[in-house]
Amino acid sequence: MLELSLSWLGLGPVAASPWLLLLLVAASWILARVLAWIYAFYDNCCRLRCFPQPPKRSWFWGHLGLAKWQRLALEGSTRLDMFEHFSLMTLDSLQKCVFSFDSDCQEKPSEYIAAILELSALVTKRIEQIFLHADFLYYLTPDGQRFYRACRLVHDFTDAVIQKRRHTLISQGSQEFLKTKTKAKTLDFIDVLLLAKDEDGKGLSDEDIRAEADTFMFEGHDTTASGLSWIMYNLAKHPEYQERCRQEVQKLLRNREPKEIEWDDLAQLPFLTMCIKESLRLHPPVAVISRRCTQDVVLPDGRVIPKGNICVISIFGIHHNPSVWPDPEVFNPFRFDPEASQKRSPLAFIPFSAGPRNCIGQTFAMNEMKVALALTLLRFRVLLDEEEPRRKPELILRAEGGLWLRVEPLNTGQ
Ligand code: HEM
């Protein structure tokens, strides 16, 4: 599994060596944490509030695809597979935030986006074919060849952006580069990585930057698309909560034209946030994670998990533990009102995992889901389709045959 993820980052058969793997995992971990630190530092300085830029038309609305929904509804297709639409939307907005690139992939085919989708599908398929885990065998198969070609395409795209940007950075100098970008609010993830330095003033290599950017694209699209799809389903199933969320958004934006969400609005949607969290509890996009114990772990009943063992941790199981979550199958957003949350262990709800290797994109994901949900509910009513979706746990939690819902445009004059 680890090897598979790493081969996505472009590591060929050489990655089969356990020492190299270990080194790479450590290097990528350190990088991710350095980035988290840089993010926190810049955020404190209020600089990185422009990464991603405040969720305004410039980067998000245009990438939300709701105009497409309006058009499809006018043409009479109100039955939509949420996974398909939200995957394109999350890829579109990630490509904008990471590379400042407008792919318009929700409206027209994009080679790059098709390659990312193909890689995700191939990784899922390969995990189930244990005899193809060895790279040298995999690359002999047609799927392996497709994987190789898609990887190449994705890497070439990322490399081209990095080289062009590094060239600008060198010709402008870092101070001027940062000043121009923050002023124009166009600082993206590639810029942040290019400007990052360790304590000795050493920056990241192009390969490091490519690995981080590609990881973001890979980790950030399916997960958020799954989160959003299941939120829509839960709100379609509970129209009373859907209406309450809608009213909260309408009240927040009542005197505003155009109706866009500003950065500070994200903290002003308490009920909508409670619904998102309850949906992430009931349908966690990442249902299972694994960890290798670096020391003996003593359980409360005295039993010991010996050092070196790999433990599979079920986020889904933790979120459905009836001693923590009474009636665990019931969608009840009030479980997340601030008072109730305070009484629970922080480890009772871990959709983004916990500890030093938790999700580095969780704030990004929460913000994206809030904006997408708020703007969707403002313009559409979401209704259940005839068939109940069946959960399909793969690398992320999907629905068998897609998650189909019906959408009805509201008469908002939007
Ligand atoms: C609802 C959306 C999301 C969910 C539920 C989610 C969940 C998770 C979980 C559970 C992990 C830990 C995996 C493990 O321990 O093996 C993780 C890791 C990670 N996530 Fe997310 N994620 C989401 C969105 C995002 C986004 C939008 C990004 C980037 C923009 C992102 C980037 C990452 C990265 C880079 C890691 C690896 C961190 C490390 O290994 O140190 N995620 N995510």
XYZ file of C-alpha atoms and ligand atoms in Angstrom:
457
model
C 0.000 0.000 0.000
C 2.814 2.291 0.988
C 4.749 1.253 -2.081
C 1.762 1.883 -4.275
C 1.338 5.382 -2.959
C 4.990 6.070 -3.472
C 5.031 4.749 -6.999
C 2.379 7.334 -7.744
C 4.973 9.902 -6.798
C 7.038 8.649 -9.659
C 9.309 6.188 -7.922
C 10.110 3.330 -10.224
C 11.107 -0.198 -9.258
C 13.972 1.155 -7.170
C 11.374 2.036 -4.552
C 11.097 -1.637 -3.734
C 14.091 -1.335 -1.404
C 12.784 -1.082 2.165
C 15.554 1.353 3.156
C 14.777 3.683 0.319
C 11.133 3.444 1.173
C 11.850 4.272 4.771
C 13.995 7.223 3.772
C 11.379 8.485 1.371
C 8.584 8.140 3.868
C 10.658 10.004 6.437
C 11.611 12.705 3.929
C 8.061 13.180 2.785
C 6.874 13.270 6.410
C 9.436 15.902 7.330
C 8.480 17.957 4.302
C 4.799 17.749 5.105
C 5.462 18.880 8.685
C 7.772 21.679 7.546
C 4.940 22.827 5.345
C 2.448 22.620 8.180
C 4.796 24.748 10.247
C 5.281 27.242 7.442
C 1.545 27.389 6.932
C 0.924 28.058 10.630
C 3.679 30.663 10.704
C 2.457 32.529 7.640
C -1.132 32.199 8.733
C -0.257 33.837 12.036
C 1.232 36.662 10.052
C -2.054 36.807 8.105
C -0.107 36.343 4.902
C -1.238 32.925 3.925
C -4.822 33.910 4.266
C -4.460 34.319 0.568
C -3.584 30.630 0.149
C -6.001 29.518 -0.921
C -7.276 32.954 -1.757
C -10.412 34.006 0.046
C -13.135 31.819 -1.413
C -14.407 34.324 -3.891
C -15.439 34.133 -7.506
C -11.814 34.375 -8.586
C -10.970 30.855 -7.492
C -13.902 28.985 -6.175
C -17.220 30.012 -7.557
C -15.985 29.576 -11.078
C -14.828 26.109 -10.053
C -17.996 24.993 -8.345
C -19.792 23.840 -11.471
C -23.207 25.050 -10.346
C -23.785 26.792 -13.668
C -23.464 23.338 -15.200
C -26.070 21.998 -12.748
C -28.416 24.863 -13.692
C -27.977 24.014 -17.359
C -28.451 20.274 -16.836
C -31.606 20.979 -14.818
C -32.947 23.206 -17.616
C -32.256 20.392 -20.064
C -34.252 18.093 -17.791
C -31.441 16.010 -16.235
C -31.988 16.568 -12.565
C -30.621 13.162 -11.552
C -26.896 13.521 -10.904
C -24.111 11.279 -9.621
C -22.679 13.412 -6.820
C -19.317 11.599 -6.902
C -18.778 12.349 -10.559
C -19.625 16.039 -10.235
C -17.821 16.696 -6.968
C -14.680 14.837 -8.079
C -14.369 17.149 -11.066
C -15.140 20.147 -8.902
C -12.502 19.290 -6.270
C -9.912 18.583 -8.961
C -10.735 21.832 -10.715
C -10.416 23.898 -7.542
C -7.277 22.035 -6.400
C -5.606 22.637 -9.733
C -6.409 26.311 -9.302
C -5.136 26.492 -5.718
C -2.025 24.381 -6.253
C -0.951 25.606 -9.711
C -3.137 28.693 -10.421
C -4.319 26.752 -13.447
C -7.836 26.992 -14.885
C -8.582 23.589 -16.378
C -12.301 24.141 -16.908
C -12.462 20.346 -16.596
C -16.103 20.409 -15.516
C -17.105 21.678 -18.917
C -14.525 20.205 -21.274
C -12.177 17.196 -21.185
C -8.762 17.752 -19.604
C -5.891 15.334 -20.214
C -4.332 16.112 -16.850
C -7.538 15.588 -14.863
C -8.298 12.411 -16.826
C -4.820 11.144 -15.891
C -5.366 11.835 -12.165
C -8.731 10.070 -12.264
C -7.160 7.138 -14.103
C -4.340 6.906 -11.556
C -6.831 6.854 -8.665
C -8.836 4.095 -10.336
C -5.693 2.069 -11.162
C -4.329 2.354 -7.598
C -7.652 1.070 -6.207
C -7.664 -1.814 -8.687
C -4.035 -2.740 -8.025
C -4.528 -2.919 -4.265
C -6.924 -5.810 -4.809
C -4.429 -7.698 -7.047
C -1.812 -8.724 -4.564
C 0.432 -10.451 -7.150
C 0.745 -7.119 -9.025
C 2.103 -5.194 -6.020
C 5.660 -5.744 -7.265
C 6.436 -2.888 -9.659
C 8.409 -5.025 -12.145
C 5.368 -7.285 -12.682
C 2.870 -4.454 -12.692
C 4.661 -2.483 -15.399
C 4.487 -5.521 -17.686
C 0.662 -5.441 -17.630
C -1.575 -3.146 -19.748
C -2.752 -1.452 -16.518
C 0.863 -0.924 -15.496
C 1.586 0.689 -18.859
C -1.455 2.945 -18.480
C -0.288 3.833 -14.974
C 3.168 4.701 -16.261
C 1.772 6.917 -19.051
C -0.640 8.730 -16.713
C 2.157 9.302 -14.175
C 4.374 10.736 -16.896
C 1.673 13.120 -18.043
C 0.965 14.351 -14.509
C 4.659 14.791 -13.746
C 5.298 16.663 -16.983
C 2.495 19.092 -16.178
C 3.826 19.721 -12.656
C 7.435 20.024 -13.850
C 6.494 22.606 -16.468
C 4.684 24.777 -13.888
C 7.586 24.531 -11.421
C 10.215 25.443 -13.984
C 8.309 28.437 -15.280
C 7.621 29.679 -11.771
C 11.201 29.155 -10.596
C 12.359 31.185 -13.548
C 10.077 34.080 -12.520
C 11.208 33.764 -8.905
C 14.879 33.965 -9.897
C 14.339 36.940 -12.185
C 12.224 38.866 -9.638
C 13.937 37.841 -6.378
C 11.976 36.305 -3.465
C 10.958 39.570 -1.758
C 9.495 41.100 -4.892
C 7.958 37.766 -5.941
C 6.152 37.382 -2.606
C 5.081 41.032 -2.557
C 3.577 40.882 -6.044
C 1.828 37.594 -5.354
C 0.316 38.622 -2.018
C -0.788 41.958 -3.431
C -2.517 40.312 -6.367
C -3.730 37.493 -4.067
C -2.363 34.886 -6.433
C -0.025 33.025 -4.097
C -0.557 29.315 -4.763
C 0.828 26.095 -3.314
C 3.733 25.946 -5.787
C 4.771 29.460 -4.704
C 4.646 28.477 -1.025
C 6.844 25.464 -1.741
C 9.274 27.467 -3.854
C 9.652 30.024 -1.074
C 9.988 27.448 1.740
C 13.403 27.226 3.381
C 14.787 25.104 6.220
C 16.812 26.538 9.148
C 19.955 26.538 7.017
C 18.241 28.586 4.326
C 18.042 25.599 1.950
C 15.000 25.418 -0.301
C 13.191 22.417 -1.741
C 14.361 20.734 -4.927
C 12.084 20.556 -7.964
C 11.532 16.829 -7.253
C 10.489 17.602 -3.650
C 8.061 20.242 -4.858
C 6.621 17.954 -7.480
C 6.095 15.168 -4.933
C 4.301 17.511 -2.514
C 2.111 19.104 -5.197
C 1.146 15.737 -6.689
C 0.384 14.330 -3.224
C -1.968 17.251 -2.592
C -3.751 16.654 -5.877
C -4.070 12.954 -5.137
C -5.025 13.106 -1.442
C -7.231 16.153 -1.792
C -9.774 15.351 -4.487
C -11.477 11.990 -3.856
C -11.615 12.484 -0.103
C -13.363 15.856 -0.312
C -15.613 14.634 -3.132
C -16.669 11.673 -0.972
C -17.272 13.988 2.013
C -19.426 16.347 -0.058
C -21.380 13.579 -1.787
C -22.389 11.949 1.504
C -23.233 15.338 3.066
C -25.616 16.001 0.161
C -27.131 12.570 0.651
C -27.636 13.078 4.398
C -29.232 16.478 3.832
C -31.453 15.065 1.074
C -32.566 12.413 3.543
C -33.254 15.061 6.206
C -34.940 17.972 4.426
C -35.579 19.726 7.761
C -31.819 20.030 8.362
C -31.243 20.963 4.732
C -33.736 23.825 5.057
C -32.146 25.003 8.302
C -28.715 25.117 6.644
C -30.185 27.016 3.699
C -31.786 29.589 5.986
C -28.497 30.062 7.810
C -26.724 30.801 4.506
C -29.539 33.042 3.236
C -29.434 35.052 6.467
C -25.665 35.431 6.272
C -25.727 36.636 2.658
C -29.037 38.500 2.754
C -27.781 41.969 1.830
C -24.947 40.865 -0.388
C -24.610 40.896 -4.156
C -23.172 38.865 -5.711
C -23.869 36.109 -3.210
C -20.359 34.915 -2.508
C -18.772 33.508 0.617
C -15.987 35.605 2.119
C -13.196 34.244 4.280
C -14.706 35.520 7.544
C -18.091 33.940 6.704
C -16.634 30.490 7.170
C -16.876 30.863 10.948
C -20.468 32.158 10.709
C -22.121 28.944 9.576
C -22.435 26.954 12.821
C -25.364 24.698 11.896
C -24.006 23.917 8.440
C -20.667 23.030 10.067
C -22.447 20.711 12.526
C -24.120 18.946 9.579
C -20.785 18.514 7.791
C -19.210 17.008 10.907
C -22.136 14.661 11.548
C -21.930 13.463 7.956
C -18.153 12.917 8.276
C -18.917 10.856 11.394
C -21.589 8.730 9.727
C -19.820 8.425 6.371
C -16.088 9.046 6.952
C -14.393 9.408 3.525
C -11.316 7.549 4.824
C -12.829 4.616 6.673
C -9.619 2.813 7.676
C -6.008 3.801 8.351
C -2.997 1.773 9.491
C -0.040 2.437 11.743
C 3.089 0.496 12.665
C 3.705 0.550 16.429
C 7.081 2.120 17.149
C 6.881 0.867 20.754
C 4.816 -1.600 22.806
C 1.321 -0.213 23.266
C -0.446 -1.173 26.499
C -4.231 -1.271 26.149
C -6.520 -0.228 29.062
C -7.248 -3.909 29.853
C -3.529 -4.689 30.175
C -3.060 -6.475 26.853
C -0.040 -5.344 24.859
C 0.339 -4.705 21.134
C 4.019 -5.463 20.555
C 6.350 -2.988 18.886
C 6.624 -3.511 15.120
C 3.029 -4.694 14.643
C 0.915 -2.984 12.024
C -2.487 -2.019 13.397
C -5.503 -1.344 11.247
C -7.618 1.385 12.812
C -11.235 1.619 11.757
C -12.342 5.260 11.700
C -15.755 3.971 10.655
C -15.870 1.697 13.738
C -14.772 4.507 16.089
C -17.495 6.768 14.644
C -20.137 4.089 15.171
C -19.198 3.071 18.715
C -22.600 2.998 20.485
C -21.082 3.721 23.912
C -19.859 7.091 22.584
C -22.494 7.728 19.912
C -25.983 6.569 21.003
C -28.045 5.399 17.983
C -24.921 5.606 15.831
C -26.760 5.074 12.526
C -28.955 8.145 13.075
C -27.932 11.423 11.404
C -28.154 13.954 14.242
C -26.130 17.166 13.748
C -26.836 18.241 17.336
C -24.207 15.758 18.473
C -21.795 18.468 17.332
C -23.183 21.453 19.144
C -20.219 22.950 20.987
C -21.405 21.871 24.442
C -21.911 18.228 23.450
C -18.561 18.173 21.634
C -16.712 19.413 24.718
C -17.909 16.432 26.751
C -16.437 13.913 24.291
C -12.901 12.679 23.862
C -11.212 14.441 20.916
C -10.383 10.955 19.650
C -14.055 9.958 19.329
C -14.290 11.847 16.031
C -11.277 11.489 13.735
C -12.303 11.813 10.059
C -8.920 13.441 9.392
C -7.060 10.919 11.560
C -5.111 12.167 14.608
C -1.579 12.579 15.870
C 1.510 13.691 13.968
C 0.443 12.053 10.671
C -3.061 13.462 10.533
C -4.487 15.122 7.445
C -2.483 18.174 6.486
C -5.326 19.428 4.273
C -8.133 19.343 6.835
C -8.666 23.103 7.119
C -8.588 23.371 3.354
C -11.101 20.516 3.075
C -13.465 21.924 5.713
C -13.408 25.344 4.039
C -13.988 23.871 0.614
C -16.901 21.765 1.849
C -18.490 24.746 3.633
C -18.287 26.952 0.545
C -19.507 24.224 -1.823
C -22.376 23.260 0.444
C -23.456 26.831 1.231
C -23.488 27.921 -2.415
C -25.204 24.742 -3.570
C -28.002 24.967 -0.993
C -28.514 28.602 -1.891
C -29.353 27.635 -5.463
C -30.674 24.062 -5.313
C -32.932 21.782 -3.334
C -31.373 18.321 -3.069
C -33.692 15.320 -3.062
C -33.254 11.572 -2.651
C -33.270 9.387 -5.725
C -35.468 6.299 -5.894
C -32.734 3.897 -4.820
C -30.946 4.065 -1.454
C -27.170 4.221 -2.074
C -25.131 1.318 -0.709
C -21.807 2.107 0.957
C -18.789 0.829 -0.974
C -15.588 1.105 1.064
C -12.559 1.317 -1.237
C -9.532 3.519 -0.563
C -12.225 6.062 0.181
C -15.876 5.523 1.043
C -17.890 5.443 -2.186
C -21.365 4.288 -3.121
C -22.059 1.274 -5.326
C -22.796 2.511 -8.859
C -22.346 6.150 -7.780
C -24.306 8.346 -5.397
C -27.347 9.535 -7.302
C -29.494 12.415 -6.058
C -31.962 14.767 -7.676
C -31.409 18.516 -7.722
C -34.089 21.152 -8.195
C -33.106 24.768 -8.945
C -34.576 27.268 -6.481
C -36.084 30.475 -7.744
C -33.463 32.791 -6.349
C -32.865 34.815 -9.459
C -29.224 33.614 -9.307
C -12.935 15.513 3.613
C -11.722 15.566 3.118
C -10.530 14.810 3.652
C -10.462 13.756 4.521
C -11.625 13.042 5.217
C -9.066 13.426 4.705
C -8.606 12.429 5.530
C -7.262 12.120 5.706
C -6.778 11.085 6.580
C -7.652 10.183 7.444
C -5.419 11.083 6.492
C -4.453 10.186 7.243
C -4.153 8.979 6.425
C -3.356 7.990 7.223
O -3.166 8.185 8.404
O -2.921 6.990 6.650
C -5.043 12.114 5.541
C -3.744 12.405 5.174
C -3.398 13.399 4.271
N -4.237 14.285 3.651
Fe -6.259 14.351 3.856
N -8.305 14.280 3.928
C -9.153 15.148 3.280
C -8.794 16.173 2.419
C -7.506 16.518 2.104
C -7.127 17.638 1.262
C -8.123 18.622 0.620
C -5.777 17.617 1.151
C -4.849 18.556 0.404
C -5.211 19.668 -0.138
C -5.285 16.496 1.926
C -3.959 16.143 2.057
C -3.497 15.111 2.843
C -2.093 14.739 2.941
C -0.930 15.414 2.197
C -2.024 13.670 3.842
C -0.760 12.929 4.298
C -0.222 13.626 5.566
C 0.981 12.910 6.139
O 1.196 11.751 5.816
O 1.701 13.519 6.951
N -6.361 15.864 2.491
N -6.176 12.721 5.070
